[in-house]
């Protein structure tokens, strides 16, 4: 009907006294087209069929909001396919609130709210009081986008959107055709209803009307279905659930552990030299020796020592003393690979493979057969994440074995004791100075 090139209803732009009315057809044109193409002899039947099409919103009058068909010169416009009710989606009240709010921001003379729309807007504003600011911002954004469009295109889109709401939020006294036909049919044909928003699709809509969808036969519940359901429910009952008290204890323990590292709770030591006259921080940075607080944090978790450059250096020295530094060097090399430019990735992948994993590699790492096989396949088409499985295996190996030995080693204990001793000596020196003064 819309394609006038293949015998559809002729769509034209009509000149009025002060402006042009784009993309319209007359009621007489539609009635004549229905009688000609559907072999309808009685004009009353053609008008009735046209009224049914208009009631669903496929065709709408541009002069009023009563969705009926008249066999005269009344101007009608075709609805955009996006707003067709056959797409089987139901707008929400938030969408309607955005639309009404947007109407208040647009041309007052052309899009002024009717009395029933103003009442609906006030009712929605009370209902969505908590998120009205969000709705208002959405409406503002829509208005800004609409203002960038061509005036004629904007005029057509405004009329189509308004006609859509005339179907789903009709004028008082008019029948809401979607209550019994489209919505109910949608629920019967597809219980998992597709949701969609006027201002953005959230699910892929159905391409054909639910009237033409073959209904699926309802399958009776069998013993096997009941048995599967019982098995599933038993598994849910036996599933381990963490008690809230345990979660709270873990959270409290974590908070207490990191309290002294939170500058909002515990003042930084030494103080910030940018806001005080104490330059102790610069001295510590120049000495390149980790503070006691820093060394202590390495013992919290394996990730803490990997995040700290000085901690990684100390851990690497310990691994070198145990002749297993290749594990950490491999892990660091893979981390660096993920940050490489794309043109350098293939070359770096080959270098890492030759150094750590190839037969006869100078710094061979110990991988299980499964990880090695996956990595060997990945190297053929190298990328930034070629060594992901191997890196995870080495990480777990270092965390469960080497890291635990490092915390018990003399190197780490000496760092802790040295800092404690230095701090105690500094405290005694400060006390002596205070007493002598």
Short mmCIF file of N, CA and C in Angstrom, two decimals, residues 131-245:
data_model
loop_
_atom_site.label_atom_id
_atom_site.label_comp_id
_atom_site.label_asym_id
_atom_site.label_seq_id
_atom_site.Cartn_x
_atom_site.Cartn_y
_atom_site.Cartn_z
N UNK A 131 13.14 9.06 40.30
CA UNK A 131 13.98 9.04 39.11
C UNK A 131 13.49 10.02 38.05
N UNK A 132 12.76 11.07 38.48
CA UNK A 132 12.27 12.03 37.51
C UNK A 132 13.42 12.81 36.87
N UNK A 133 14.48 13.04 37.63
CA UNK A 133 15.63 13.75 37.06
C UNK A 133 16.22 12.97 35.88
N UNK A 134 16.29 11.65 36.02
CA UNK A 134 16.78 10.80 34.93
C UNK A 134 15.85 10.89 33.72
N UNK A 135 14.53 10.85 33.95
CA UNK A 135 13.56 10.94 32.86
C UNK A 135 13.69 12.29 32.15
N UNK A 136 13.85 13.35 32.92
CA UNK A 136 13.99 14.69 32.34
C UNK A 136 15.26 14.78 31.49
N UNK A 137 16.36 14.18 31.97
CA UNK A 137 17.60 14.19 31.21
C UNK A 137 17.46 13.41 29.90
N UNK A 138 16.73 12.28 29.94
CA UNK A 138 16.50 11.51 28.73
C UNK A 138 15.69 12.33 27.72
N UNK A 139 14.68 13.04 28.21
CA UNK A 139 13.87 13.87 27.33
C UNK A 139 14.70 14.99 26.71
N UNK A 140 15.56 15.62 27.51
CA UNK A 140 16.42 16.68 26.99
C UNK A 140 17.34 16.15 25.90
N UNK A 141 17.90 14.97 26.12
CA UNK A 141 18.79 14.38 25.12
C UNK A 141 18.04 14.09 23.83
N UNK A 142 16.79 13.60 23.93
CA UNK A 142 16.00 13.33 22.73
C UNK A 142 15.69 14.62 21.97
N UNK A 143 15.40 15.68 22.70
CA UNK A 143 15.10 16.96 22.05
C UNK A 143 16.32 17.49 21.31
N UNK A 144 17.50 17.37 21.91
CA UNK A 144 18.72 17.84 21.26
C UNK A 144 18.98 17.09 19.96
N UNK A 145 18.74 15.77 19.99
CA UNK A 145 18.92 14.97 18.77
C UNK A 145 17.91 15.37 17.70
N UNK A 146 16.64 15.57 18.12
CA UNK A 146 15.59 15.91 17.16
C UNK A 146 15.85 17.25 16.49
N UNK A 147 16.42 18.20 17.23
CA UNK A 147 16.66 19.52 16.67
C UNK A 147 17.72 19.53 15.57
N UNK A 148 18.54 18.51 15.53
CA UNK A 148 19.57 18.42 14.50
C UNK A 148 19.00 17.89 13.18
N UNK A 149 17.78 17.33 13.22
CA UNK A 149 17.18 16.76 12.02
C UNK A 149 16.55 17.85 11.16
N UNK A 150 16.28 17.49 9.91
CA UNK A 150 15.61 18.40 8.99
C UNK A 150 14.19 18.70 9.50
N UNK A 151 13.72 19.92 9.24
CA UNK A 151 12.43 20.35 9.77
C UNK A 151 11.30 19.45 9.28
N UNK A 152 11.32 19.11 7.99
CA UNK A 152 10.26 18.26 7.44
C UNK A 152 10.31 16.86 8.04
N UNK A 153 11.53 16.30 8.16
CA UNK A 153 11.68 14.97 8.75
C UNK A 153 11.24 14.98 10.20
N UNK A 154 11.58 16.04 10.92
CA UNK A 154 11.20 16.13 12.33
C UNK A 154 9.68 16.21 12.48
N UNK A 155 9.03 16.91 11.57
CA UNK A 155 7.59 17.03 11.63
C UNK A 155 6.90 15.69 11.41
N UNK A 156 7.42 14.91 10.47
CA UNK A 156 6.85 13.58 10.21
C UNK A 156 7.07 12.65 11.39
N UNK A 157 8.29 12.64 11.94
CA UNK A 157 8.59 11.76 13.07
C UNK A 157 7.76 12.11 14.29
N UNK A 158 7.54 13.41 14.53
CA UNK A 158 6.71 13.82 15.67
C UNK A 158 5.29 13.30 15.53
N UNK A 159 4.74 13.37 14.32
CA UNK A 159 3.38 12.89 14.12
C UNK A 159 3.30 11.38 14.27
N UNK A 160 4.32 10.65 13.81
CA UNK A 160 4.32 9.19 13.93
C UNK A 160 4.45 8.76 15.39
N UNK A 161 5.29 9.46 16.13
CA UNK A 161 5.44 9.11 17.54
C UNK A 161 4.16 9.41 18.32
N UNK A 162 3.52 10.51 17.98
CA UNK A 162 2.27 10.85 18.67
C UNK A 162 1.17 9.85 18.33
N UNK A 163 1.14 9.40 17.08
CA UNK A 163 0.15 8.39 16.70
C UNK A 163 0.40 7.07 17.42
N UNK A 164 1.66 6.75 17.65
CA UNK A 164 1.98 5.53 18.40
C UNK A 164 1.36 5.58 19.79
N UNK A 165 1.49 6.75 20.45
CA UNK A 165 0.93 6.85 21.80
C UNK A 165 -0.60 6.98 21.77
N UNK A 166 -1.17 7.42 20.64
CA UNK A 166 -2.62 7.41 20.52
C UNK A 166 -3.17 5.99 20.52
N UNK A 167 -2.32 5.02 20.10
CA UNK A 167 -2.72 3.61 20.13
C UNK A 167 -2.55 3.03 21.52
N UNK A 168 -1.40 3.31 22.15
CA UNK A 168 -1.08 2.66 23.43
C UNK A 168 -1.55 3.46 24.64
N UNK A 169 -1.72 4.76 24.50
CA UNK A 169 -2.29 5.59 25.57
C UNK A 169 -3.36 6.48 24.93
N UNK A 170 -4.51 5.88 24.56
CA UNK A 170 -5.49 6.58 23.74
C UNK A 170 -6.19 7.72 24.49
N UNK A 171 -6.82 8.56 23.69
CA UNK A 171 -7.63 9.65 24.24
C UNK A 171 -8.78 9.05 25.06
N UNK A 172 -9.13 9.64 26.22
CA UNK A 172 -10.26 9.11 27.01
C UNK A 172 -11.52 8.98 26.17
N UNK A 173 -12.14 7.81 26.27
CA UNK A 173 -13.33 7.52 25.48
C UNK A 173 -13.06 6.64 24.28
N UNK A 174 -11.80 6.55 23.87
CA UNK A 174 -11.45 5.69 22.74
C UNK A 174 -11.02 4.32 23.26
N UNK A 175 -11.26 3.30 22.45
CA UNK A 175 -10.93 1.93 22.84
C UNK A 175 -9.43 1.68 22.64
N UNK A 176 -8.81 1.08 23.63
CA UNK A 176 -7.40 0.69 23.50
C UNK A 176 -7.36 -0.66 22.81
N UNK A 177 -7.09 -0.66 21.52
CA UNK A 177 -7.14 -1.90 20.74
C UNK A 177 -6.05 -2.88 21.11
N UNK A 178 -4.99 -2.42 21.74
CA UNK A 178 -3.89 -3.33 22.05
C UNK A 178 -4.18 -4.19 23.27
N UNK A 179 -5.18 -3.85 24.06
CA UNK A 179 -5.44 -4.61 25.28
C UNK A 179 -5.90 -6.04 24.98
N UNK A 180 -6.76 -6.21 24.00
CA UNK A 180 -7.32 -7.52 23.74
C UNK A 180 -6.67 -8.22 22.54
N UNK A 181 -6.11 -7.45 21.62
CA UNK A 181 -5.61 -8.06 20.41
C UNK A 181 -4.11 -8.33 20.47
N UNK A 182 -3.33 -7.29 20.36
CA UNK A 182 -1.89 -7.47 20.21
C UNK A 182 -1.26 -8.01 21.49
N UNK A 183 -1.52 -7.38 22.63
CA UNK A 183 -0.83 -7.79 23.87
C UNK A 183 -1.24 -9.20 24.30
N UNK A 184 -2.56 -9.44 24.30
CA UNK A 184 -3.02 -10.75 24.74
C UNK A 184 -2.51 -11.85 23.82
N UNK A 185 -2.56 -11.59 22.53
CA UNK A 185 -2.07 -12.58 21.55
C UNK A 185 -0.59 -12.83 21.77
N UNK A 186 0.14 -11.78 22.10
CA UNK A 186 1.58 -11.93 22.31
C UNK A 186 1.85 -12.84 23.51
N UNK A 187 1.09 -12.64 24.57
CA UNK A 187 1.31 -13.45 25.77
C UNK A 187 0.97 -14.92 25.51
N UNK A 188 -0.06 -15.16 24.72
CA UNK A 188 -0.47 -16.54 24.45
C UNK A 188 0.54 -17.25 23.56
N UNK A 189 1.07 -16.54 22.54
CA UNK A 189 1.95 -17.18 21.58
C UNK A 189 3.36 -17.33 22.10
N UNK A 190 3.80 -16.37 22.91
CA UNK A 190 5.16 -16.41 23.42
C UNK A 190 5.16 -15.93 24.87
N UNK A 191 5.13 -16.84 25.84
CA UNK A 191 5.09 -16.41 27.24
C UNK A 191 6.29 -15.57 27.63
N UNK A 192 7.45 -15.85 27.04
CA UNK A 192 8.64 -15.05 27.35
C UNK A 192 8.58 -13.81 26.47
N UNK A 193 7.84 -12.83 26.94
CA UNK A 193 7.53 -11.66 26.13
C UNK A 193 8.78 -10.84 25.83
N UNK A 194 8.87 -10.39 24.59
CA UNK A 194 10.00 -9.56 24.18
C UNK A 194 9.76 -8.15 24.68
N UNK A 195 10.73 -7.59 25.39
CA UNK A 195 10.63 -6.23 25.89
C UNK A 195 11.42 -5.32 24.99
N UNK A 196 10.91 -4.13 24.81
CA UNK A 196 11.57 -3.18 23.92
C UNK A 196 11.20 -1.78 24.36
N UNK A 197 12.10 -0.83 24.21
CA UNK A 197 11.85 0.54 24.62
C UNK A 197 11.64 1.41 23.40
N UNK A 198 10.83 2.45 23.55
CA UNK A 198 10.58 3.35 22.44
C UNK A 198 11.86 4.02 21.98
N UNK A 199 12.77 4.29 22.93
CA UNK A 199 13.97 5.04 22.62
C UNK A 199 15.21 4.18 22.52
N UNK A 200 15.06 2.89 22.39
CA UNK A 200 16.20 2.00 22.21
C UNK A 200 15.78 0.56 22.35
N UNK A 201 16.11 -0.28 21.38
CA UNK A 201 15.72 -1.68 21.40
C UNK A 201 16.60 -2.42 22.38
N UNK A 202 16.00 -3.18 23.29
CA UNK A 202 16.76 -3.98 24.23
C UNK A 202 16.76 -5.46 23.88
N UNK A 203 15.80 -5.87 23.08
CA UNK A 203 15.75 -7.26 22.63
C UNK A 203 15.39 -7.24 21.15
N UNK A 204 15.78 -8.28 20.44
CA UNK A 204 15.44 -8.35 19.02
C UNK A 204 13.97 -8.69 18.87
N UNK A 205 13.26 -7.83 18.16
CA UNK A 205 11.81 -8.01 18.02
C UNK A 205 11.50 -9.04 16.95
N UNK A 206 10.27 -9.52 17.01
CA UNK A 206 9.81 -10.52 16.06
C UNK A 206 9.43 -9.85 14.76
N UNK A 207 9.70 -10.50 13.64
CA UNK A 207 9.52 -9.87 12.35
C UNK A 207 8.13 -10.04 11.77
N UNK A 208 7.32 -10.91 12.34
CA UNK A 208 5.99 -11.12 11.78
C UNK A 208 4.95 -11.07 12.88
N UNK A 209 3.72 -10.86 12.47
CA UNK A 209 2.63 -10.72 13.41
C UNK A 209 2.39 -12.03 14.15
N UNK A 210 2.06 -11.96 15.46
CA UNK A 210 1.79 -13.19 16.20
C UNK A 210 0.56 -13.93 15.71
N UNK A 211 -0.30 -13.22 14.95
CA UNK A 211 -1.49 -13.89 14.43
C UNK A 211 -1.10 -14.98 13.45
N UNK A 212 0.04 -14.78 12.76
CA UNK A 212 0.47 -15.72 11.74
C UNK A 212 1.51 -16.71 12.24
N UNK A 213 1.81 -16.68 13.54
CA UNK A 213 2.77 -17.61 14.11
C UNK A 213 2.05 -18.88 14.52
N UNK A 214 2.54 -20.00 14.09
CA UNK A 214 1.92 -21.26 14.46
C UNK A 214 2.14 -21.54 15.93
N UNK A 215 1.09 -21.83 16.64
CA UNK A 215 1.20 -22.10 18.07
C UNK A 215 1.87 -23.45 18.29
N UNK A 216 2.78 -23.48 19.26
CA UNK A 216 3.49 -24.71 19.57
C UNK A 216 2.62 -25.61 20.44
N UNK A 217 2.56 -26.89 20.14
CA UNK A 217 1.76 -27.79 20.98
C UNK A 217 2.36 -27.89 22.38
N UNK A 218 1.50 -27.85 23.37
CA UNK A 218 1.96 -27.91 24.77
C UNK A 218 2.30 -29.35 25.11
N UNK A 219 3.55 -29.58 25.52
CA UNK A 219 4.01 -30.93 25.84
C UNK A 219 3.67 -31.26 27.29
N UNK A 220 3.15 -32.43 27.51
CA UNK A 220 2.80 -32.85 28.87
C UNK A 220 4.06 -33.17 29.66
N UNK A 221 3.99 -32.90 30.95
CA UNK A 221 5.12 -33.17 31.84
C UNK A 221 5.27 -34.67 32.02
N UNK A 222 6.48 -35.16 31.84
CA UNK A 222 6.76 -36.58 31.97
C UNK A 222 7.47 -36.88 33.28
N UNK A 223 7.63 -38.18 33.56
CA UNK A 223 8.35 -38.59 34.77
C UNK A 223 9.81 -38.12 34.71
N UNK A 224 10.37 -38.12 33.51
CA UNK A 224 11.76 -37.69 33.37
C UNK A 224 11.92 -36.21 33.71
N UNK A 225 10.92 -35.41 33.34
CA UNK A 225 10.96 -33.99 33.68
C UNK A 225 10.90 -33.79 35.19
N UNK A 226 10.02 -34.53 35.85
CA UNK A 226 9.90 -34.43 37.31
C UNK A 226 11.21 -34.89 37.98
N UNK A 227 11.80 -35.97 37.44
CA UNK A 227 13.05 -36.48 38.02
C UNK A 227 14.18 -35.45 37.89
N UNK A 228 14.24 -34.77 36.73
CA UNK A 228 15.27 -33.74 36.53
C UNK A 228 15.06 -32.56 37.47
N UNK A 229 13.79 -32.21 37.68
CA UNK A 229 13.50 -31.11 38.57
C UNK A 229 13.88 -31.44 40.01
N UNK A 230 13.61 -32.67 40.43
CA UNK A 230 13.98 -33.11 41.78
C UNK A 230 15.49 -33.09 41.95
N UNK A 231 16.20 -33.58 40.94
CA UNK A 231 17.67 -33.58 41.00
C UNK A 231 18.22 -32.16 41.11
N UNK A 232 17.64 -31.26 40.34
CA UNK A 232 18.08 -29.86 40.38
C UNK A 232 17.82 -29.24 41.75
N UNK A 233 16.64 -29.47 42.30
CA UNK A 233 16.31 -28.89 43.61
C UNK A 233 17.18 -29.47 44.71
N UNK A 234 17.47 -30.77 44.64
CA UNK A 234 18.37 -31.38 45.63
C UNK A 234 19.77 -30.78 45.55
N UNK A 235 20.22 -30.53 44.33
CA UNK A 235 21.54 -29.90 44.16
C UNK A 235 21.56 -28.50 44.75
N UNK A 236 20.44 -27.78 44.61
CA UNK A 236 20.36 -26.43 45.18
C UNK A 236 20.37 -26.48 46.71
N UNK A 237 19.70 -27.49 47.27
CA UNK A 237 19.66 -27.62 48.73
C UNK A 237 21.04 -27.95 49.28
N UNK A 238 21.77 -28.83 48.58
CA UNK A 238 23.08 -29.26 49.05
C UNK A 238 24.19 -28.26 48.74
N UNK A 239 23.86 -27.21 47.97
CA UNK A 239 24.89 -26.24 47.59
C UNK A 239 25.41 -25.50 48.82
N UNK A 240 26.71 -25.35 48.86
CA UNK A 240 27.32 -24.68 50.00
C UNK A 240 27.01 -23.19 49.97
N UNK A 241 26.44 -22.70 51.03
CA UNK A 241 26.11 -21.29 51.15
C UNK A 241 26.97 -20.66 52.25
N UNK A 242 27.57 -19.53 51.94
CA UNK A 242 28.42 -18.85 52.90
C UNK A 242 27.55 -18.04 53.86
N UNK A 243 27.76 -18.25 55.13
CA UNK A 243 26.97 -17.52 56.12
C UNK A 243 27.35 -16.05 56.13
N UNK A 244 26.36 -15.22 56.44
CA UNK A 244 26.60 -13.78 56.49
C UNK A 244 27.61 -13.42 57.56
N UNK A 245 27.62 -14.18 58.65
CA UNK A 245 28.59 -13.89 59.72
C UNK A 245 30.02 -14.11 59.23
#
